[in-house]
Structure formats: structure tokens, C-alpha cells
C-alpha positions as semicolon CSV with decimal commas, in nm:
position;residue;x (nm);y (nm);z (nm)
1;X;0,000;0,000;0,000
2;X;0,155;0,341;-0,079
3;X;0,073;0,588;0,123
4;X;0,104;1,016;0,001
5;X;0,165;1,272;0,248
6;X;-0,011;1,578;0,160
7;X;0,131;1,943;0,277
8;X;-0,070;2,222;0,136
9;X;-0,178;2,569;0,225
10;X;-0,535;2,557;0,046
11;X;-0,801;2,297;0,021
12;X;-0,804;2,325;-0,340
13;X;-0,398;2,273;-0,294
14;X;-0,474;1,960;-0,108
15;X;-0,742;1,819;-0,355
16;X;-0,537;1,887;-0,646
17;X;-0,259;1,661;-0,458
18;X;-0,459;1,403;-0,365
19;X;-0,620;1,395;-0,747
20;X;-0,250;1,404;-0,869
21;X;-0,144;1,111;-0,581
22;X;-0,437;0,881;-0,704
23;X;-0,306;0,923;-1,075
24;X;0,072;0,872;-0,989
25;X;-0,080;0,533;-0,829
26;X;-0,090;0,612;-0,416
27;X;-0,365;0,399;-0,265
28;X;-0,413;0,623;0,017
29;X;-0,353;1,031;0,126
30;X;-0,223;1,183;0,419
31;X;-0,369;1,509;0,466
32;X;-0,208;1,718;0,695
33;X;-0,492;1,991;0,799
34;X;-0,210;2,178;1,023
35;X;-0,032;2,285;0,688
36;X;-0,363;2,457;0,558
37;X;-0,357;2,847;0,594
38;X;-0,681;2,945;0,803
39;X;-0,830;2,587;0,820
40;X;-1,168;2,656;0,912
41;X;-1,320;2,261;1,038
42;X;-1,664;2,262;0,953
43;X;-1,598;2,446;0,640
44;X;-1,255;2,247;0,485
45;X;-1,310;1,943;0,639
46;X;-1,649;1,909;0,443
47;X;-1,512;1,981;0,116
48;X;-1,210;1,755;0,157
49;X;-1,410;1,466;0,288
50;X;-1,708;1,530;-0,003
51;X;-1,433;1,544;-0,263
52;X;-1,153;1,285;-0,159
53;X;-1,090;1,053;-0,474
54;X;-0,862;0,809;-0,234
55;X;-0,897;0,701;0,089
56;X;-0,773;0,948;0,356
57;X;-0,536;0,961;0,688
58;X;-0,663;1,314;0,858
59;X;-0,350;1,410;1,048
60;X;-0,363;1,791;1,248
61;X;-0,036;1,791;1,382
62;X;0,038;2,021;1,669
63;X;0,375;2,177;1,759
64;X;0,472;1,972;2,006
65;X;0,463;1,652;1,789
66;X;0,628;1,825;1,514
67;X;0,327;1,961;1,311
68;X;0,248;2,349;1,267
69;X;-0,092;2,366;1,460
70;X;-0,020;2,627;1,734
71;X;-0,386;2,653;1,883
72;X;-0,618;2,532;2,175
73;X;-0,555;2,118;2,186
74;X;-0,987;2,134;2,239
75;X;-0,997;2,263;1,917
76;X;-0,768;2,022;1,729
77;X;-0,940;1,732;1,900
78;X;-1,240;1,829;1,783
79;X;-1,163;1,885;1,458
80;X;-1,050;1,533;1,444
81;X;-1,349;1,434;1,595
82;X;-1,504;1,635;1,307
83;X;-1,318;1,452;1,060
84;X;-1,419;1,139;1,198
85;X;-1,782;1,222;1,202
86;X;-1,777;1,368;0,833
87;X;-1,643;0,991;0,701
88;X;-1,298;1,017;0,726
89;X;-1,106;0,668;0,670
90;X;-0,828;0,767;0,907
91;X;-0,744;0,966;1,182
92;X;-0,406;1,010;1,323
93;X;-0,394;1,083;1,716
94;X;-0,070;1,148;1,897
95;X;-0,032;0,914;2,246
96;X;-0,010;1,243;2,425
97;X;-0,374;1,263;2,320
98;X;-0,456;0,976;2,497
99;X;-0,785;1,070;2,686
100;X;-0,934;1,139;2,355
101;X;-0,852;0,802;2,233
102;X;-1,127;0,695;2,392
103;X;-1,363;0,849;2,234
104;X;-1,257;0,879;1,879
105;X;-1,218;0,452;1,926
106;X;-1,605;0,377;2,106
107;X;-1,726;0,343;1,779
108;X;-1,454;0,194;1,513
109;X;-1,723;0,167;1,237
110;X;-1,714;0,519;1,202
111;X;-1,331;0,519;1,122
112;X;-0,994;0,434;1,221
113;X;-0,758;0,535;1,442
114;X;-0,407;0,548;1,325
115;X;-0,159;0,614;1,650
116;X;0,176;0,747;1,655
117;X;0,407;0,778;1,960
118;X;0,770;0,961;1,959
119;X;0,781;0,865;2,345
120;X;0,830;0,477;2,378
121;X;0,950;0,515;2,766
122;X;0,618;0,502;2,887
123;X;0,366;0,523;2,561
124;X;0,345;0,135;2,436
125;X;0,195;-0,009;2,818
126;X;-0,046;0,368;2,771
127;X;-0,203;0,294;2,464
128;X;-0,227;-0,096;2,522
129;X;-0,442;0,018;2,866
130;X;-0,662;0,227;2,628
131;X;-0,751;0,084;2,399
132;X;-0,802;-0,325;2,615
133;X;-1,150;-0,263;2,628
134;X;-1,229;-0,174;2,242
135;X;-1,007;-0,481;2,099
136;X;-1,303;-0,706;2,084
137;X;-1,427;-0,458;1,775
138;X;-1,160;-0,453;1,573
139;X;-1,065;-0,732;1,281
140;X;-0,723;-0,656;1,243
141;X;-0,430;-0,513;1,449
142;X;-0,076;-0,455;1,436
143;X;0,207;-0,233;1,615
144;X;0,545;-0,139;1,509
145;X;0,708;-0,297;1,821
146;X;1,020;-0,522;1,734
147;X;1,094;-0,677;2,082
148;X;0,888;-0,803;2,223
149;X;0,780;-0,934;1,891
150;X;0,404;-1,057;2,063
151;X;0,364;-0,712;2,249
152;X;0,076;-0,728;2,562
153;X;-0,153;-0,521;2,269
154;X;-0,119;-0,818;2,001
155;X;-0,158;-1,095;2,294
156;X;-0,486;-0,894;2,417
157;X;-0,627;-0,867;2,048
158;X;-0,555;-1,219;1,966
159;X;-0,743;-1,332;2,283
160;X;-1,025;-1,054;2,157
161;X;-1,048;-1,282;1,807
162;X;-0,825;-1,005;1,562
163;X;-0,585;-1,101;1,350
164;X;-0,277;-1,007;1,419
165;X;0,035;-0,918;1,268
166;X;0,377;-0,824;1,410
């Protein structure tokens, strides 16, 4: 699967790339919302979601995790709430995010999650206590974990019934 990360300042930037990424053969887009020059949610996030001609990872990267979105964490959540609400494939949600893994993950029907850590002291047993209870609902699952090679998350969502890789 080849994946296209998507940095633009407009929407009609980021559609053009992701029209451009689905001809040059990329199975999925990465749309970072946090590189978008006053991204307005209800507004951008409609059009992108209405117009998407590949499947889509919504990633609105704050500062702090290396992205450029500067504002109220509330807000961002949200957003990505938003985007998960409005049909988005994909969202990506920083660890540090955690309590709002919850939420986005209740209902995986309604989307994805796609997690990303840069702290691995303490962020691998963190995300395997959130997301224990919602295992049962998912098909597949994987991690990026090379030792252990069955991490505590795999174990748990093999005993759930998911596939799992490693």
C-alpha cells in the first residue's frame, strides 16, 4: 500500500494533490490539515471529505509533535473528531492525546484510528491500557514494536479474536 503525504496551504492545494497522488498510483492520502492556511473545520473538512478521490489519513499535527498547529488542543481534538464524524477513513492521534482516544475509538465503524508515539518510555503499556476494552471490535491489528515481537496489545487482540500481525 503506498501511502502520500499531503502538505498544502489551500483545500483546493490539497485536492489537487490528492487527485495528482491517485493518478501517480498512491492507494491512500495523508492530509495534513495543520499545513492549511486558516483551516476553518466545519468548512474544509467538508469539502475535503465530499471530494476525496482516495482514501484518507486526517493528520492535524500540533507543535509539540512536530506539526504546525499552534492553537487550543480542544480545538484540534475536535476537529479530528469532526473529521471522523464527516467519514474520514483515518485519523491520526498522537499518544499524548490519549484521553481522547477513547472516544474517537467507542465506535470503530465510524473510522480508524491510526496512533503514533515519539515517546516509547512510557507510551506502548499507555495505549495498550486504552484501547483493552475496544479490541473485541476490531478485525485486524498490528504495532510497530520489534521486541517483544508478541507485544501485551497483540496478545490482548488475539485473545479478543483479531488477526494479528507483528
Amino acid at each position: 500500500m503506498i501511502c502520500a503525504p499531503l502538505m498544502a496551504e489551500s483545500v483546493e492545494q490539497m485536492l489537487s494533490g490528492m487527485h495528482q497522488a491517485k493518478t501517480e498510483g498512491a492507494d491512500v492520502v495523508e492530509i495534513r490539515l495543520d499545513c492549511i492556511t486558516n483551516f476553518q473545520p466545519h468548512r474544509d473538512l467538508k469539502l475535503l471529505l465530499e471530494n476525496k478521490p482516495l482514501p484518507v489519513v486526517v493528520v492535524y499535527g500540533p507543535t509539540w509533535e512536530g506539526g504546525e498547529y499552534e492553537g487550543d488542543e480542544q480545538e484540534r481534538l475536535q476537529a479530528l473528531l469532526l473529521a471522523k464524524d464527516l467519514g474520514a477513513d483515518y485519523i491520526e492521534l498522537e499518544l499524548k492525546s490519549i484521553g481522547a482516544v477513547n472516544t474517537i475509538v467507542r465506535r470503530p465503524d465510524d473510522g480508524k484510528l491510526v496512533g503514533h508515539n515519539t515517546d516509547c518510555e512510557a507510551g506502548i503499556t499507555a495505549i495498550e491500557d486504552a484501547l483493552k476494552e475496544t479490541l473485541r471490535d476490531y478485525k485486524l491489528v498490528f504495532d510497530a514494536v520489534y521486541t517483544p515481537r508478541k507485544t501485551r496489545l497483540l496478545k490482548e487482540a488475539e485473545a479478543a479474536g483479531a488477526i494479528v500481525v507483528s
